[in-house]
mmCIF file of C-alpha atoms in Angstrom:
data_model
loop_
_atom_site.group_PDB
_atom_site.id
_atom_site.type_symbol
_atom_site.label_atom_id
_atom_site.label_comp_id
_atom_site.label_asym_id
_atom_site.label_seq_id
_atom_site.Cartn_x
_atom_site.Cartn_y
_atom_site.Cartn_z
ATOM 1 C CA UNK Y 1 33.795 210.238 203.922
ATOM 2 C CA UNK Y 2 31.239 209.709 200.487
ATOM 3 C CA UNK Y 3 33.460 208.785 197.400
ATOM 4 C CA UNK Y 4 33.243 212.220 196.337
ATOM 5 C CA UNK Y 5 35.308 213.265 199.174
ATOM 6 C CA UNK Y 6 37.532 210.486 199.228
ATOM 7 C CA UNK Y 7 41.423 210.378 197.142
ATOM 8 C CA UNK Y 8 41.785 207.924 194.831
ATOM 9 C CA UNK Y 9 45.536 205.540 195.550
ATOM 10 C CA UNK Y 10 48.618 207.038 194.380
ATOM 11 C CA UNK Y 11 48.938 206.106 190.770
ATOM 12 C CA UNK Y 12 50.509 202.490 189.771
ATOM 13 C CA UNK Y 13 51.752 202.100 186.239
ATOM 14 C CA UNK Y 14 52.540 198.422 186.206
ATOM 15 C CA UNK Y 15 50.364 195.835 185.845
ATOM 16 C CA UNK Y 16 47.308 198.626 184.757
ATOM 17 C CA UNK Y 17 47.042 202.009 185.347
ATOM 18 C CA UNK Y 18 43.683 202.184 187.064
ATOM 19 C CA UNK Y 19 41.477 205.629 188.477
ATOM 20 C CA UNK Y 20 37.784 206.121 189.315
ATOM 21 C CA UNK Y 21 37.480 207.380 185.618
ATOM 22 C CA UNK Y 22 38.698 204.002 183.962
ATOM 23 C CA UNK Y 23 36.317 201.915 186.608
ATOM 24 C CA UNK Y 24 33.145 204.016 185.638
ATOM 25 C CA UNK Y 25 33.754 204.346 182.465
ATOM 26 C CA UNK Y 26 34.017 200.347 182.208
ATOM 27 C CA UNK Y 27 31.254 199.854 184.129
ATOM 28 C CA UNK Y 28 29.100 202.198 181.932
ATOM 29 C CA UNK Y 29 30.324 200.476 178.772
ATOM 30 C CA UNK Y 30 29.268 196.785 180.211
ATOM 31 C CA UNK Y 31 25.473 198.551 181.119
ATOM 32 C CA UNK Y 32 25.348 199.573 177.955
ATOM 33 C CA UNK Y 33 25.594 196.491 176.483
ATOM 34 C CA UNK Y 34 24.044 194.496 178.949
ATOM 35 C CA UNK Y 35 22.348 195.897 181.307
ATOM 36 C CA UNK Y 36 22.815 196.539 184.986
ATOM 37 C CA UNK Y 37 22.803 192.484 185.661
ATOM 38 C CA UNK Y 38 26.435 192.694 183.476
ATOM 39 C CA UNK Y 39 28.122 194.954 186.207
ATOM 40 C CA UNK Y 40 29.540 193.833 189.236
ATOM 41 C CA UNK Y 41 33.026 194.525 190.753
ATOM 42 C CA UNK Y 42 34.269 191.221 189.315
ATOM 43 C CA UNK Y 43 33.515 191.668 185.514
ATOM 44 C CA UNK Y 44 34.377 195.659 185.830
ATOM 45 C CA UNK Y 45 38.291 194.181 186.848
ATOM 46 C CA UNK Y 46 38.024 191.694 184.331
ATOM 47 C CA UNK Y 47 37.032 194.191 181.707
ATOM 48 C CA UNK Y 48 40.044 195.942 182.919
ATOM 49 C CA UNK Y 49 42.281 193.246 183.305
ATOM 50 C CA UNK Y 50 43.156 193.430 186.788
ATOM 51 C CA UNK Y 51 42.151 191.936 189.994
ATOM 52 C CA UNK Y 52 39.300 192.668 191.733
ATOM 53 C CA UNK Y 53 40.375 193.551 194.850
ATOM 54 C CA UNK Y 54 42.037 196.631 193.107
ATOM 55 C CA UNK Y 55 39.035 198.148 192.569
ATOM 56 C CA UNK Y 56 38.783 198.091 196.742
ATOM 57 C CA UNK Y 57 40.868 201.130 196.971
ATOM 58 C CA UNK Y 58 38.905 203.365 194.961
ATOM 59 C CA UNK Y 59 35.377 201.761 195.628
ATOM 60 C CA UNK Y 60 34.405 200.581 198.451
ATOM 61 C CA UNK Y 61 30.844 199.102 197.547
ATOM 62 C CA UNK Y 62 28.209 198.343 194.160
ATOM 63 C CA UNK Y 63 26.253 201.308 195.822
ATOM 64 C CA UNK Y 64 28.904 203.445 195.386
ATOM 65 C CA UNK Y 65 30.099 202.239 191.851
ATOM 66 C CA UNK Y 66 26.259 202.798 190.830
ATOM 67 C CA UNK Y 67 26.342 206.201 191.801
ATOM 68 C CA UNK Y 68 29.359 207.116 190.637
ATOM 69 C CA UNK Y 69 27.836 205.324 186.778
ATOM 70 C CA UNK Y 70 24.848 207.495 187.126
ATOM 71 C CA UNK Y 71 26.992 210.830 188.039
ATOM 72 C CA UNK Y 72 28.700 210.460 185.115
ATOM 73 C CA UNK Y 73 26.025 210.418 182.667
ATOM 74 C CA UNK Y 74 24.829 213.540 184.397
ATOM 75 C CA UNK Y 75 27.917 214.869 182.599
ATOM 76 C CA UNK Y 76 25.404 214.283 179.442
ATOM 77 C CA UNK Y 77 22.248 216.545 181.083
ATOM 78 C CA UNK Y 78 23.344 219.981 181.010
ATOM 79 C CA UNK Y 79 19.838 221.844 180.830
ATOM 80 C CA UNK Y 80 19.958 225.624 179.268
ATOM 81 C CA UNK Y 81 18.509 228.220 177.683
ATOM 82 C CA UNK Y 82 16.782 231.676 177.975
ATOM 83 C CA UNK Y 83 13.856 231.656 181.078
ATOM 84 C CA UNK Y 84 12.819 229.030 182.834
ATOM 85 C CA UNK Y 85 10.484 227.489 180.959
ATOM 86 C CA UNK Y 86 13.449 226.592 178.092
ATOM 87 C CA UNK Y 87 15.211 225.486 181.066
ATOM 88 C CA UNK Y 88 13.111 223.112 182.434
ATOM 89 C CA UNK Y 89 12.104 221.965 179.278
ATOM 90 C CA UNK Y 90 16.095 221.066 178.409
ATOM 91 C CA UNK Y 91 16.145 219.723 181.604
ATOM 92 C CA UNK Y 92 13.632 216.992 180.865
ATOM 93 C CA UNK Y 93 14.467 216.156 177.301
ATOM 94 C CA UNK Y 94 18.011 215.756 178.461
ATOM 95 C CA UNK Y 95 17.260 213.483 180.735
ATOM 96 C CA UNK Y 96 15.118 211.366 178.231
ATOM 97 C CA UNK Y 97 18.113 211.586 175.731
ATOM 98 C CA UNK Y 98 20.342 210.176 178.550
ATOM 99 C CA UNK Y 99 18.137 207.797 179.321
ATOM 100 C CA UNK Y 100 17.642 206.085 175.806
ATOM 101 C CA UNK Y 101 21.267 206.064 175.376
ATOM 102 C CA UNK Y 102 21.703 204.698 178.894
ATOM 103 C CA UNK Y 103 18.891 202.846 179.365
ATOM 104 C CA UNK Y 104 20.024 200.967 182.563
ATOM 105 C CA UNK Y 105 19.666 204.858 184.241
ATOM 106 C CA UNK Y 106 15.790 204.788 184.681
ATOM 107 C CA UNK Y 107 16.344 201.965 186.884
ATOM 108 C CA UNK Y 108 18.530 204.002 189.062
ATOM 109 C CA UNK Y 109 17.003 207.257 189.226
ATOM 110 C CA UNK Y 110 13.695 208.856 191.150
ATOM 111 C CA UNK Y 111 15.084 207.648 194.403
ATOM 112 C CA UNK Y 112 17.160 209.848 196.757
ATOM 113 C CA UNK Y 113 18.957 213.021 195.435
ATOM 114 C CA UNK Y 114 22.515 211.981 193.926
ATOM 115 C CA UNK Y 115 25.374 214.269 195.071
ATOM 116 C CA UNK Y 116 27.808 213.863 192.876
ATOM 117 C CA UNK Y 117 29.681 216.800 191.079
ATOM 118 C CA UNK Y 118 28.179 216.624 187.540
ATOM 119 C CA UNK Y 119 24.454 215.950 189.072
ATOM 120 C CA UNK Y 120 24.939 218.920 191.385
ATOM 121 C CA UNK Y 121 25.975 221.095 188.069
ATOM 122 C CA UNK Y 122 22.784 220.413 186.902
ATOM 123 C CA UNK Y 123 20.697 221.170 189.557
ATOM 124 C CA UNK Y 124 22.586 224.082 189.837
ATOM 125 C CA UNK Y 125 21.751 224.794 186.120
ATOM 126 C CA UNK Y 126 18.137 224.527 186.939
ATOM 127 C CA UNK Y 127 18.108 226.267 189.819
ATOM 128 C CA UNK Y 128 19.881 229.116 188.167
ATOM 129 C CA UNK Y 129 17.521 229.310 184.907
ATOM 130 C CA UNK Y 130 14.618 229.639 187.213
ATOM 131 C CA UNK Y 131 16.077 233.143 189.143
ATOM 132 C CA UNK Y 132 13.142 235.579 189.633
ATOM 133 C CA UNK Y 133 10.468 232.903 190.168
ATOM 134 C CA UNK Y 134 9.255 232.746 193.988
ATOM 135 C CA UNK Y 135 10.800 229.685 195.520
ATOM 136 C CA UNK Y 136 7.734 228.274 196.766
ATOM 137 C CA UNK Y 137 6.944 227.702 192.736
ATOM 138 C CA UNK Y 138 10.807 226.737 192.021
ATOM 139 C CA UNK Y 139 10.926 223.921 194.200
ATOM 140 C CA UNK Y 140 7.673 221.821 193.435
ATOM 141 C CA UNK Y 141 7.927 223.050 189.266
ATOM 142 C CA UNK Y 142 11.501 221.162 189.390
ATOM 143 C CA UNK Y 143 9.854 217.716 190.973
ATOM 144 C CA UNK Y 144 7.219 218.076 188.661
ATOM 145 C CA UNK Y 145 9.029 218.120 185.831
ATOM 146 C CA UNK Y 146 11.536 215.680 187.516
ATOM 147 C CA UNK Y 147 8.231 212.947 188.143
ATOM 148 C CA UNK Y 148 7.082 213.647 184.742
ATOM 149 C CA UNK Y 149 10.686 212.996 182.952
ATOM 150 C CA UNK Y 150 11.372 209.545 185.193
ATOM 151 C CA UNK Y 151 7.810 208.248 184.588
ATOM 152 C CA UNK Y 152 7.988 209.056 180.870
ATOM 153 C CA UNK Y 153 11.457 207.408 180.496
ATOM 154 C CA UNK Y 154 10.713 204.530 182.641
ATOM 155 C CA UNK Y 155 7.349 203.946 180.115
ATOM 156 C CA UNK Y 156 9.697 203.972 177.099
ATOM 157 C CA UNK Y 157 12.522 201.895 178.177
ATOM 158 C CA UNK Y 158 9.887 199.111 179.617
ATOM 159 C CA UNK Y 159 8.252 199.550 175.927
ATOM 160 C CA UNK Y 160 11.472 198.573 174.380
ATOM 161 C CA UNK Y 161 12.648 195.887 176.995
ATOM 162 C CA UNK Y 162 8.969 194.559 176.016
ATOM 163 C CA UNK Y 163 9.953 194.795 172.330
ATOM 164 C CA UNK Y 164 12.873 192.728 172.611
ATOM 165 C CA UNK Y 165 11.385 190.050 174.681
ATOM 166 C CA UNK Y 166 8.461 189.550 173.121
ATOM 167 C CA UNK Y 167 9.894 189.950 169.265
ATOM 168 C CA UNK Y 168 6.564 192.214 169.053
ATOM 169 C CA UNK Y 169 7.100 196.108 167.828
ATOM 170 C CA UNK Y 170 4.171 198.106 169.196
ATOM 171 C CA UNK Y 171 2.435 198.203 166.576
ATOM 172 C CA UNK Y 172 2.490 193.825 166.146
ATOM 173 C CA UNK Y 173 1.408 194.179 169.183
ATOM 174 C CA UNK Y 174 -1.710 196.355 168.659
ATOM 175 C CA UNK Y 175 -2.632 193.893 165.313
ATOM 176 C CA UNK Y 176 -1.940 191.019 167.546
ATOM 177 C CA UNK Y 177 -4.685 192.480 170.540
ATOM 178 C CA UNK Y 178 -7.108 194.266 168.159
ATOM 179 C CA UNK Y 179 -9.546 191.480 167.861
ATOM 180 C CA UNK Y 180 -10.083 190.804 171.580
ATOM 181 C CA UNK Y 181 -10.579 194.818 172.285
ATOM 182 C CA UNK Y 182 -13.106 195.422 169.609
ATOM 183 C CA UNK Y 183 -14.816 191.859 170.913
ATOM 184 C CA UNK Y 184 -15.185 193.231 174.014
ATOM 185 C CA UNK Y 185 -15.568 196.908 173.365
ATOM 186 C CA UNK Y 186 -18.576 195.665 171.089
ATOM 187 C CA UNK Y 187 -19.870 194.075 174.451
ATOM 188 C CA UNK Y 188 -20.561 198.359 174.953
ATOM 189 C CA UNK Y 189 -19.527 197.907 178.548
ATOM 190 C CA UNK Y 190 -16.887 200.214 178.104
ATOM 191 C CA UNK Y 191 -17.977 203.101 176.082
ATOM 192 C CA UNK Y 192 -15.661 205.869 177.153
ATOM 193 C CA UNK Y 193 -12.830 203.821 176.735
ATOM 194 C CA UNK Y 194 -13.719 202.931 173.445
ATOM 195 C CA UNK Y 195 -14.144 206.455 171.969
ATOM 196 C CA UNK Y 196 -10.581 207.091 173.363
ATOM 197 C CA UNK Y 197 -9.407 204.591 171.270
ATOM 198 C CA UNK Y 198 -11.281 204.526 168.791
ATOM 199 C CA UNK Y 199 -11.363 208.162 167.942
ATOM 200 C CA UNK Y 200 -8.220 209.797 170.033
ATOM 201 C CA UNK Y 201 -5.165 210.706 168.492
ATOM 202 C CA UNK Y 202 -2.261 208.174 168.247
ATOM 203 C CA UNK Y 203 0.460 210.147 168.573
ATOM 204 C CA UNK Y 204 4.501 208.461 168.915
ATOM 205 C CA UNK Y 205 6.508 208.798 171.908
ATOM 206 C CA UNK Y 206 7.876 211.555 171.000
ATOM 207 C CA UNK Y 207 4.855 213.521 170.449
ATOM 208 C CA UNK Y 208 3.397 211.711 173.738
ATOM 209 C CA UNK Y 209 6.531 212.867 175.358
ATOM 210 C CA UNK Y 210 6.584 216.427 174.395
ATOM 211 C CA UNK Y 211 2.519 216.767 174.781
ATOM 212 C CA UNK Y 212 2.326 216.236 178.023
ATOM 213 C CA UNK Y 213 5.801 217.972 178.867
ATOM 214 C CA UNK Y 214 3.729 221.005 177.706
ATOM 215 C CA UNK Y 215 0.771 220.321 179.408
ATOM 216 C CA UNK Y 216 3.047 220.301 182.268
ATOM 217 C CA UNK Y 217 5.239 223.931 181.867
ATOM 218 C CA UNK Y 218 1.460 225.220 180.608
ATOM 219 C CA UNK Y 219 0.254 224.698 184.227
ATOM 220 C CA UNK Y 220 3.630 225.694 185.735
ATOM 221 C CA UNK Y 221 2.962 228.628 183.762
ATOM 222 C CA UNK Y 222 -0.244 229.639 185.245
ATOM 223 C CA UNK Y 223 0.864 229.195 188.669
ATOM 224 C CA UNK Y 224 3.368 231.469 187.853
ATOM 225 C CA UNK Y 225 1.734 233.814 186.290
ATOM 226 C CA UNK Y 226 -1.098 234.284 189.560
#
């Protein structure tokens, strides 16, 4: 029987009232802070002051304790709005807003489907904003948009782990690399790549982000549309 399935003990008042809810949610707050390397079954009783082996009789394993953290910040992507296109769009800004505030999530999604309640009210969202569009076009437009979001994310959140590691904003880092690219672009072995960036636009993230989400829904669009 998967956790979802599964009661929860009866409930204990003394020493700690304990549930699911409480676990997660302390879990959660330790990621947040530190990461997924801060959450295992030990610190989550600690940070709940009770004994670990508690926790036994309402998780049974990390796996499940990870998928129960990342089913609950589906409770934060709830995609709408009028036609599918809106949709999908919430859909993957959603996800990126999750994701910055969570950033321990892109290293836990773009595997296997999660099944948990709030994750299956969201596909269920995105399914329904997309009624009237042949399923053959449904199915791969979601993954698309999916592969896009978890890329994007996972580019952002490695740009900021980078940031704190190194001490070095982006843009340090560009001043600190500039010489050595326009030594060796001046070599002219790479001229395409130098007109890129030399004369492309250098847009943020969140221009980057939205850009090529539109890119995206414009070719959605087409197929739609033939």
């Amino acid at each position: 029987m998967l956790v979802w399935e599964r009661p929860e003990p009866p409930n204990r008042p003394t020493p700690a009232p304990l549930s699911r809810e409480r676990i997660v949610r302390a879990a959660i707050q330790l990621a947040d802070a530190d990461g997924l390397a801060a959450v295992s079954l030990r610190k989550v009783a600690a940070a709940l002051d009770v004994g670990p082996m508690r926790l036994y009789g309402y998780i049974a394993t990390m796996d499940e304790l990870l998928d129960l953290m990342v089913d609950a910040v589906h409770a934060e992507i709830r995609p709408a709005g009028d036609g599918w296109r809106e949709v999908l769009r919430s859909l993957a800004e959603t996800i990126r807003q999750a994701a910055h505030q969570h950033e321990w999530l892109a290293d836990l999604i773009g595997g296997r489907p999660q099944l948990g309640p709030n994750t299956l009210a969201s596909g269920e969202a995105v399914a329904a904003g997309m009624d009237g569009v042949d399923l053959d076009t449904v199915v791969p437009a979601i993954a698309a948009v999916n592969s896009y979001v978890i890329g994007a994310v996972r580019r952002e959140i490695t740009e900021r782990r980078a940031e704190r590691t190194s001490g070095m904003d982006q843009k340090q880092w560009q001043a600190a690399f500039g010489p050595y690219l326009r030594r060796t672009f001046a070599t002219g072995r790479f001229p395409a790549l130098a007109k890129v960036v030399h004369d492309g636009p250098h847009l943020d993230a969140d221009q980057t982000f939205r850009t090529g989400l539109d890119f995206l829904l414009d070719g959605i669009e087409a197929r739609i549309s033939s």
